[in-house]
Short mmCIF file of C-alpha atoms in Angstrom, two decimals:
data_model
loop_
_atom_site.label_atom_id
_atom_site.label_comp_id
_atom_site.label_asym_id
_atom_site.label_seq_id
_atom_site.Cartn_x
_atom_site.Cartn_y
_atom_site.Cartn_z
CA MET A 1 191.27 175.43 -51.64
CA LYS A 2 193.57 173.22 -49.61
CA LYS A 3 192.30 174.51 -46.26
CA HIS A 4 188.70 173.84 -47.35
CA ILE A 5 189.61 170.30 -48.39
CA LEU A 6 191.39 169.68 -45.09
CA GLY A 7 188.44 171.10 -43.13
CA ALA A 8 186.05 168.79 -44.97
CA TYR A 9 188.46 165.86 -44.57
CA ARG A 10 188.59 166.32 -40.79
CA ILE A 11 184.82 166.17 -40.48
CA LEU A 12 184.28 163.39 -43.00
CA SER A 13 186.94 161.23 -41.38
CA GLY A 14 184.91 161.31 -38.18
CA VAL A 15 181.71 160.54 -40.04
CA TYR A 16 183.15 157.58 -41.96
CA ALA A 17 185.42 156.16 -39.27
CA ASP A 18 183.65 156.91 -36.00
CA GLY A 19 180.02 157.37 -36.99
CA THR A 20 180.07 161.02 -35.90
CA TYR A 21 176.97 162.81 -37.15
CA SER A 22 177.87 165.45 -39.71
CA ASN A 23 175.68 168.14 -38.14
CA MET A 24 177.35 167.58 -34.75
CA ALA A 25 180.81 167.80 -36.29
CA LEU A 26 179.91 170.95 -38.20
CA ASN A 27 178.66 172.58 -35.00
CA GLY A 28 182.06 172.18 -33.43
CA ASP A 29 185.11 174.08 -34.58
CA SER A 30 184.83 176.93 -37.06
CA VAL A 31 184.26 175.52 -40.54
CA THR A 32 184.37 177.47 -43.80
CA ASP A 33 181.33 177.62 -46.06
CA MET A 34 183.28 175.75 -48.74
CA SER A 35 184.24 172.99 -46.29
CA THR A 36 180.59 172.68 -45.29
CA LYS A 37 179.57 172.46 -48.94
CA LEU A 38 182.15 169.74 -49.53
CA VAL A 39 181.01 167.75 -46.48
CA TYR A 40 177.35 167.72 -47.45
CA GLY A 41 178.17 167.25 -51.12
CA VAL A 42 180.28 164.17 -50.43
CA LEU A 43 177.69 162.64 -48.10
CA GLU A 44 174.80 163.31 -50.47
CA ASN A 45 176.78 161.76 -53.33
CA ASP A 46 178.47 158.96 -51.40
CA VAL A 47 177.08 156.07 -53.45
CA LYS A 48 177.81 157.81 -56.75
CA THR A 49 181.39 158.84 -55.90
CA GLU A 50 182.10 155.36 -54.55
CA TYR A 51 180.83 153.84 -57.80
CA ILE A 52 183.03 156.17 -59.87
CA ILE A 53 186.13 155.48 -57.79
CA ASN A 54 185.55 151.72 -57.91
CA SER A 55 185.31 151.91 -61.72
CA LEU A 56 188.81 153.42 -61.85
CA VAL A 57 190.78 151.40 -59.28
CA ASP A 58 191.60 147.74 -58.91
CA LYS A 59 191.86 147.74 -55.12
CA LYS A 60 189.82 149.65 -52.57
CA PRO A 61 192.04 152.44 -51.14
CA GLN A 62 192.52 152.87 -47.41
CA ARG A 63 189.99 155.07 -45.66
CA ALA A 64 191.99 158.31 -45.49
CA VAL A 65 192.79 158.16 -49.20
CA SER A 66 189.21 157.17 -50.01
CA VAL A 67 187.87 160.25 -48.19
CA LEU A 68 190.19 162.56 -50.10
CA LEU A 69 189.23 160.90 -53.38
CA LYS A 70 185.52 161.38 -52.61
CA ILE A 71 186.11 165.05 -51.87
CA GLY A 72 188.04 165.38 -55.11
CA VAL A 73 185.47 163.54 -57.22
CA TYR A 74 182.60 165.57 -55.81
CA ALA A 75 184.49 168.83 -56.34
CA LEU A 76 185.45 167.95 -59.92
CA LEU A 77 181.86 167.12 -60.85
CA ASN A 78 180.16 170.00 -59.06
CA LEU A 79 182.45 172.99 -58.40
CA THR A 80 182.34 174.72 -61.76
CA ASP A 81 183.97 177.90 -60.44
CA VAL A 82 187.19 176.15 -59.34
CA PRO A 83 189.70 175.02 -62.04
CA GLN A 84 189.92 171.26 -62.22
CA PHE A 85 193.74 171.27 -62.13
CA ALA A 86 193.56 173.20 -58.85
CA ILE A 87 191.19 170.65 -57.30
CA VAL A 88 193.49 167.78 -58.28
CA SER A 89 196.68 169.45 -57.07
CA GLU A 90 195.14 170.64 -53.79
CA CYS A 91 193.85 167.16 -53.00
CA VAL A 92 197.39 165.87 -53.52
CA GLU A 93 198.75 168.59 -51.23
CA ALA A 94 196.10 167.76 -48.64
CA ALA A 95 197.28 164.14 -48.70
CA LYS A 96 200.79 165.33 -47.79
CA SER A 97 199.38 167.40 -44.91
CA ILE A 98 197.71 164.37 -43.33
CA GLY A 99 200.75 162.14 -43.73
CA LYS A 100 199.58 160.36 -46.85
CA GLY A 101 202.04 161.92 -49.28
CA GLY A 102 202.98 158.48 -50.57
CA ALA A 103 199.47 158.20 -52.04
CA GLY A 104 199.83 161.50 -53.89
CA GLY A 105 200.61 159.93 -57.24
CA PHE A 106 197.66 157.55 -56.93
CA ILE A 107 195.25 160.38 -55.99
CA ASN A 108 196.60 162.50 -58.85
CA ALA A 109 196.11 159.71 -61.40
CA VAL A 110 192.56 158.82 -60.29
CA LEU A 111 191.33 162.40 -60.13
CA LYS A 112 192.82 163.25 -63.53
CA LYS A 113 190.85 160.36 -65.00
CA VAL A 114 187.69 161.78 -63.42
CA ALA A 115 188.50 165.23 -64.82
CA ARG A 116 188.86 163.67 -68.28
CA GLY A 117 185.56 161.80 -67.92
CA GLU A 118 187.14 158.35 -68.11
CA TYR A 119 184.85 156.84 -65.47
CA LYS A 120 181.71 154.78 -66.08
CA LEU A 121 178.16 155.24 -64.81
CA PRO A 122 175.36 152.66 -65.20
CA ASP A 123 172.92 153.13 -68.07
CA GLU A 124 169.15 153.17 -67.62
CA SER A 125 168.86 149.43 -68.20
CA SER A 126 171.17 148.66 -65.28
CA GLU A 127 169.78 147.54 -61.93
CA ASP A 128 172.12 150.09 -60.34
CA TYR A 129 170.88 153.03 -62.39
CA LEU A 130 168.58 154.65 -59.83
CA SER A 131 170.89 153.87 -56.94
CA VAL A 132 173.89 155.56 -58.57
CA THR A 133 171.97 158.35 -60.28
CA TYR A 134 170.36 159.47 -57.02
CA SER A 135 173.21 158.23 -54.84
CA LYS A 136 171.19 156.08 -52.47
CA PRO A 137 171.85 152.49 -51.37
CA ARG A 138 170.45 149.86 -53.69
CA TRP A 139 168.39 148.22 -50.93
CA PHE A 140 166.78 151.61 -50.14
CA VAL A 141 165.82 152.16 -53.78
CA ASP A 142 164.37 148.66 -54.12
CA LYS A 143 162.37 149.02 -50.90
CA LEU A 144 160.95 152.37 -51.95
CA ILE A 145 159.83 150.93 -55.29
CA ALA A 146 158.26 147.91 -53.57
CA GLN A 147 156.23 150.07 -51.14
CA TYR A 148 155.50 153.20 -53.19
CA GLY A 149 155.89 152.22 -56.85
CA ARG A 150 158.59 153.47 -59.19
CA LYS A 151 157.11 156.90 -59.92
CA THR A 152 156.78 157.94 -56.27
CA ALA A 153 160.09 156.29 -55.44
CA VAL A 154 161.81 158.51 -58.01
CA GLU A 155 160.07 161.57 -56.53
CA ILE A 156 161.47 160.66 -53.11
CA LEU A 157 164.95 159.91 -54.47
CA SER A 158 165.12 163.13 -56.47
CA ALA A 159 163.99 165.41 -53.63
CA GLN A 160 166.48 168.18 -52.96
CA SER A 161 167.41 169.81 -49.67
CA GLU A 162 167.16 173.59 -49.58
CA HIS A 163 169.88 173.74 -46.88
CA LEU A 164 167.79 176.29 -45.01
CA GLU A 165 166.61 176.22 -41.42
CA HIS A 166 163.00 175.88 -40.33
CA ILE A 167 162.56 177.82 -37.12
CA ARG A 168 159.67 177.92 -34.69
CA VAL A 169 159.10 181.06 -32.69
CA ASN A 170 158.94 180.76 -28.91
CA GLY A 171 155.48 182.16 -28.23
CA ARG A 172 156.36 182.84 -24.59
CA LEU A 173 159.02 185.37 -25.51
CA SER A 174 158.23 186.64 -28.99
CA SER A 175 155.97 186.36 -32.03
CA VAL A 176 156.36 185.56 -35.72
CA GLY A 177 155.90 189.23 -36.50
CA GLU A 178 158.63 190.33 -34.09
CA VAL A 179 161.07 187.71 -35.34
CA THR A 180 160.48 188.55 -39.00
CA LYS A 181 161.09 192.23 -38.21
CA LYS A 182 164.44 191.26 -36.67
CA LEU A 183 165.27 189.30 -39.82
CA GLU A 184 164.31 192.24 -42.01
CA ARG A 185 166.46 194.63 -39.97
CA ALA A 186 169.35 192.22 -40.43
CA LYS A 187 168.57 192.16 -44.17
CA GLU A 188 167.90 188.43 -44.01
CA SER A 189 165.50 186.84 -46.48
CA TYR A 190 162.85 184.46 -45.19
CA THR A 191 159.52 182.82 -46.02
CA LEU A 192 156.68 181.78 -43.75
CA SER A 193 156.02 178.04 -43.66
CA GLU A 194 152.70 176.24 -43.94
CA VAL A 195 152.82 175.14 -40.30
CA GLY A 196 153.42 178.50 -38.64
CA GLY A 197 157.21 178.58 -38.72
CA ILE A 198 159.82 180.57 -40.62
CA ILE A 199 162.23 179.31 -43.27
CA ALA A 200 165.54 181.18 -43.28
CA ARG A 201 169.29 180.75 -43.48
CA GLY A 202 171.08 179.80 -40.27
CA THR A 203 172.88 183.13 -40.04
CA ASP A 204 174.45 184.76 -37.01
CA SER A 205 171.28 186.75 -36.35
CA VAL A 206 169.21 183.54 -36.30
CA LYS A 207 171.78 181.85 -34.06
CA ARG A 208 171.62 184.76 -31.60
CA MET A 209 167.84 184.48 -31.44
CA PHE A 210 168.24 180.73 -30.93
CA ASP A 211 170.72 181.25 -28.07
CA ASP A 212 168.33 183.75 -26.46
CA GLY A 213 165.45 181.28 -26.68
CA LEU A 214 163.38 183.45 -29.02
CA VAL A 215 163.34 180.70 -31.65
CA THR A 216 164.25 177.08 -31.98
CA TYR A 217 165.12 174.82 -34.90
CA GLN A 218 162.22 172.43 -35.50
CA SER A 219 161.19 170.77 -38.73
CA PRO A 220 157.64 171.39 -39.98
CA SER A 221 157.03 167.63 -39.92
CA SER A 222 157.92 167.57 -36.22
CA MET A 223 155.60 170.52 -35.56
CA LEU A 224 152.80 168.71 -37.36
CA ALA A 225 153.07 165.74 -34.98
CA VAL A 226 152.27 168.11 -32.10
CA GLN A 227 149.54 169.86 -34.07
CA ALA A 228 148.04 166.44 -34.86
CA LEU A 229 147.89 165.72 -31.12
CA ALA A 230 145.99 169.01 -30.64
CA PRO A 231 146.30 168.89 -26.82
CA LYS A 232 143.90 170.89 -24.66
CA ASP A 233 145.26 173.30 -22.08
CA GLY A 234 144.88 172.06 -18.51
CA SER A 235 144.90 168.38 -19.51
CA GLN A 236 147.37 165.65 -18.51
CA ILE A 237 149.96 165.25 -21.28
CA LEU A 238 152.80 162.78 -21.88
CA ASP A 239 155.58 162.90 -24.48
CA LEU A 240 156.88 159.38 -24.02
CA CYS A 241 160.07 159.42 -26.12
CA SER A 242 160.95 163.06 -25.74
CA ALA A 243 164.65 163.89 -26.20
CA PRO A 244 165.90 166.34 -27.19
CA GLY A 245 162.61 167.87 -26.07
CA GLY A 246 161.38 169.94 -29.01
CA LYS A 247 157.88 168.47 -29.12
CA ALA A 248 157.40 168.59 -25.34
CA VAL A 249 158.44 172.25 -25.28
CA TYR A 250 156.09 173.06 -28.17
CA ILE A 251 153.22 171.30 -26.35
CA SER A 252 154.05 173.26 -23.20
CA GLU A 253 153.63 176.54 -25.09
CA LEU A 254 150.26 175.45 -26.48
CA CYS A 255 149.16 174.29 -23.03
CA PRO A 256 150.71 176.68 -20.47
CA HIS A 257 148.45 175.43 -17.65
CA SER A 258 149.39 171.77 -18.14
CA THR A 259 152.41 169.87 -16.90
CA VAL A 260 153.97 168.06 -19.83
CA TYR A 261 155.76 164.88 -18.78
CA ALA A 262 158.79 164.19 -21.00
CA GLY A 263 160.09 160.63 -20.76
CA GLU A 264 163.53 159.40 -21.75
CA LEU A 265 165.71 156.38 -21.02
CA HIS A 266 169.26 157.70 -20.64
CA PRO A 267 170.51 160.39 -18.23
CA HIS A 268 172.39 162.24 -20.98
CA ARG A 269 169.17 162.48 -22.98
CA ILE A 270 167.31 163.75 -19.93
CA SER A 271 170.02 166.42 -19.80
CA LEU A 272 169.20 167.38 -23.40
CA ILE A 273 165.56 167.95 -22.44
CA GLN A 274 166.60 170.07 -19.44
CA LYS A 275 168.92 172.19 -21.57
CA TYR A 276 166.23 172.63 -24.23
CA LYS A 277 163.54 173.73 -21.78
CA ASN A 278 165.96 176.04 -19.93
CA ARG A 279 167.00 177.75 -23.16
CA MET A 280 163.34 178.22 -24.09
CA HIS A 281 162.39 179.45 -20.58
CA VAL A 282 159.83 176.68 -20.08
CA PRO A 283 158.42 176.12 -16.56
CA ASN A 284 155.93 173.32 -17.24
CA VAL A 285 157.92 170.44 -18.74
CA LYS A 286 158.91 167.70 -16.30
CA ALA A 287 161.64 165.36 -17.55
CA VAL A 288 161.29 161.79 -16.26
CA GLN A 289 163.84 159.01 -16.71
CA LEU A 290 162.14 155.76 -17.69
CA ASP A 291 162.31 152.80 -20.03
CA ALA A 292 159.38 153.29 -22.40
CA THR A 293 159.31 149.55 -23.18
CA LYS A 294 158.45 148.77 -19.54
CA LEU A 295 155.07 149.62 -18.04
CA LYS A 296 155.03 152.34 -15.38
CA ASP A 297 152.05 151.22 -13.25
CA GLU A 298 151.35 154.60 -11.65
CA TRP A 299 150.80 156.12 -15.11
CA VAL A 300 148.08 153.70 -16.23
CA GLU A 301 145.09 155.73 -17.48
CA LYS A 302 146.61 158.96 -16.14
CA PHE A 303 146.92 161.00 -19.35
CA ASP A 304 144.47 162.73 -21.67
CA PHE A 305 147.02 163.07 -24.48
CA VAL A 306 150.04 160.89 -25.25
CA LEU A 307 152.61 161.53 -27.96
CA VAL A 308 154.87 158.67 -29.06
CA ASP A 309 157.55 159.93 -31.43
CA ALA A 310 159.11 156.50 -31.51
CA PRO A 311 162.79 155.65 -31.93
CA CYS A 312 163.10 154.75 -35.60
CA SER A 313 165.50 154.24 -38.49
CA CYS A 314 165.27 157.97 -39.42
CA PHE A 315 165.38 157.33 -43.17
CA GLY A 316 162.90 160.14 -43.75
CA THR A 317 165.53 162.68 -42.68
CA PHE A 318 168.06 162.00 -45.44
CA LEU A 319 167.72 165.48 -46.97
CA LYS A 320 169.08 167.11 -43.82
CA HIS A 321 171.10 164.10 -42.64
CA PRO A 322 172.56 162.31 -45.67
CA ASP A 323 174.87 160.35 -43.37
CA VAL A 324 171.87 158.36 -42.08
CA PHE A 325 172.74 155.71 -44.67
CA LEU A 326 176.16 155.27 -43.09
CA SER A 327 174.81 154.73 -39.57
CA ARG A 328 171.64 152.76 -40.40
CA GLY A 329 170.85 149.86 -42.69
CA GLU A 330 167.93 147.79 -43.87
CA GLY A 331 168.25 145.44 -40.90
CA ASP A 332 167.43 148.25 -38.49
CA ILE A 333 163.89 148.55 -39.84
CA LEU A 334 162.57 145.24 -38.57
CA SER A 335 164.73 145.21 -35.44
CA LEU A 336 163.18 148.53 -34.37
CA GLN A 337 159.62 147.37 -34.99
CA ALA A 338 159.52 145.14 -31.91
CA THR A 339 160.63 148.03 -29.69
CA GLN A 340 158.10 150.38 -31.29
CA LYS A 341 155.25 147.95 -30.65
CA LEU A 342 156.22 147.60 -26.99
CA ILE A 343 156.39 151.36 -26.52
CA LEU A 344 153.06 151.94 -28.27
CA ALA A 345 151.35 149.22 -26.20
CA ASN A 346 152.48 150.90 -22.98
CA ALA A 347 151.49 154.34 -24.26
CA ALA A 348 148.00 152.98 -24.92
CA LYS A 349 147.72 151.88 -21.30
CA TYR A 350 148.75 155.33 -20.06
CA LEU A 351 145.87 156.95 -21.94
CA LYS A 352 142.46 157.59 -20.37
CA ARG A 353 139.31 156.48 -22.17
CA GLY A 354 138.37 159.19 -24.63
CA GLY A 355 142.00 160.31 -24.78
CA VAL A 356 144.12 160.91 -27.88
CA LEU A 357 147.34 159.18 -28.83
CA VAL A 358 149.61 160.26 -31.67
CA TYR A 359 152.24 157.85 -33.00
CA SER A 360 154.92 159.32 -35.25
CA THR A 361 158.26 158.45 -36.81
CA CYS A 362 160.68 160.20 -39.14
CA THR A 363 160.92 157.25 -41.48
CA LEU A 364 159.26 155.96 -44.64
CA PHE A 365 158.53 152.26 -44.38
CA GLU A 366 155.40 150.39 -43.33
CA GLU A 367 157.23 148.04 -40.98
CA GLU A 368 157.86 150.95 -38.60
CA ASN A 369 154.68 152.83 -39.36
CA GLY A 370 151.40 151.25 -40.46
CA GLU A 371 152.25 147.78 -39.17
CA VAL A 372 153.01 149.17 -35.70
CA VAL A 373 149.78 151.16 -35.57
CA ASP A 374 147.81 148.16 -36.84
CA SER A 375 149.06 146.17 -33.85
CA LEU A 376 147.18 148.61 -31.61
CA LEU A 377 144.09 148.94 -33.78
CA SER A 378 143.62 145.17 -33.67
CA SER A 379 142.69 145.46 -29.98
CA ASP A 380 139.35 147.16 -30.84
CA LYS A 381 139.98 149.74 -28.10
CA PHE A 382 141.25 152.39 -30.53
CA ARG A 383 140.01 154.06 -33.67
CA LEU A 384 141.73 156.40 -36.09
CA GLU A 385 140.69 160.06 -36.20
CA HIS A 386 141.10 162.50 -39.07
CA ILE A 387 144.21 164.70 -38.71
CA SER A 388 142.98 168.19 -39.54
CA ALA A 389 146.44 169.70 -38.92
CA VAL A 390 147.70 168.38 -42.27
CA ASP A 391 144.73 169.58 -44.33
CA LYS A 392 146.50 172.81 -45.25
CA ILE A 393 149.94 171.50 -46.29
CA ASP A 394 151.20 170.40 -49.71
CA GLY A 395 148.29 171.94 -51.56
CA GLY A 396 145.76 169.93 -49.57
CA LYS A 397 146.98 166.51 -50.76
CA HIS A 398 146.41 165.02 -47.27
CA LYS A 399 143.02 166.58 -46.52
CA ASP A 400 141.14 163.29 -47.01
CA ASN A 401 143.35 161.38 -44.57
CA ASP A 402 141.78 158.63 -42.45
CA GLY A 403 143.84 159.40 -39.37
CA ARG A 404 147.25 158.50 -40.69
CA VAL A 405 149.52 160.39 -43.03
CA GLN A 406 152.86 159.69 -44.67
CA ILE A 407 154.64 162.93 -45.46
CA LEU A 408 157.36 162.43 -48.06
CA PRO A 409 160.70 164.25 -47.80
CA HIS A 410 160.73 167.44 -49.88
CA GLY A 411 161.79 171.03 -49.42
CA GLU A 412 161.76 171.83 -45.71
CA TYR A 413 159.79 168.68 -44.83
CA ASP A 414 161.33 165.52 -43.41
CA GLY A 415 159.74 162.23 -44.36
CA PHE A 416 157.35 161.70 -41.44
CA TYR A 417 154.56 159.30 -40.50
CA ILE A 418 151.77 160.50 -38.20
CA ALA A 419 148.78 158.55 -36.88
CA ARG A 420 146.12 159.97 -34.54
CA LEU A 421 144.12 157.47 -32.46
CA MET A 422 141.25 157.84 -30.00
CA LYS A 423 140.85 155.43 -27.06
CA GLU A 424 137.25 154.25 -26.81
#
């Protein structure tokens, strides 16, 4: 158990101290399945474990000790197949291994109290009840209730990640049928998704297909943004905020006789697009370095289809990326809105009359979604168009959409906002 705790500690230390994304850290050195479980468990329960620890200590412990305590608390409350005394003792031993042996007695005492159930949790009448119960920041809970109502807010808060991968098949090199046959030969279970992808575990066989460019990891919500655009082959197409390039590459497969321009600001993000398209054997994506907030005069009225997957707060991705609450806060929502409006205004100028623009984000709040789109609709040059691509998902709950859809996080879906607009 000690090696699993130390593996989780190494990753979580980077997440808490340096803002390292958990998925990036987990893709590095070899990590055991138990360490991975501990990492995601701690991040998904960060608010709750912090509340429990604070109820048992008088002074906030230093970061290294706090991380070990969070691992221990999560393990005690959730790992029913590991004896509690072993979890406590191995956390103490892990403290010695990282040079924090002097805190061993403190860690032992706190975790034993947790094991005995001597901690407190808020009751249903408390203002902190939903925040602690679902382990989400209080501001996030309050904002969800304000915009969606309590019932829907609880549905969002209680959504569970399946910890499976949603993969899209590279139509240039393979087919869904061929990939599922490979999964069956490898005795891997899978299901077909509502958007044309495959839901499976990220096993070695899937990783090999990924490395060979036969498949790529892409959320169904992300695929729906492209399907909402519904670009026509041979047309002029722009993906304005493209990195890492998944949507541009998908568009390029749907439109093999088009050149898909993929814009990005920073050179290292341009490199991500190049690596993505090279792995997927894509000849018709052209990465272009540009600042999307500044008008590129030569692109005015050049494109038939423009996709703006805008930089956003990413709060709709918390099922797959529970550390989003550590790197983003409520203040980011409004600060991003100004940038989003600038980008969308430029995108509108790049579109020909009669062209289609899709605006999307992977977040949940109106400030970054409806309010941004409304800023464009107020010009009277655009109108919303029904998004037929979402008619078939979630039992048809979105089939009466007016041209904008808010997908809530659940199962394999990220929380995603999509609006489809026509330039008149």
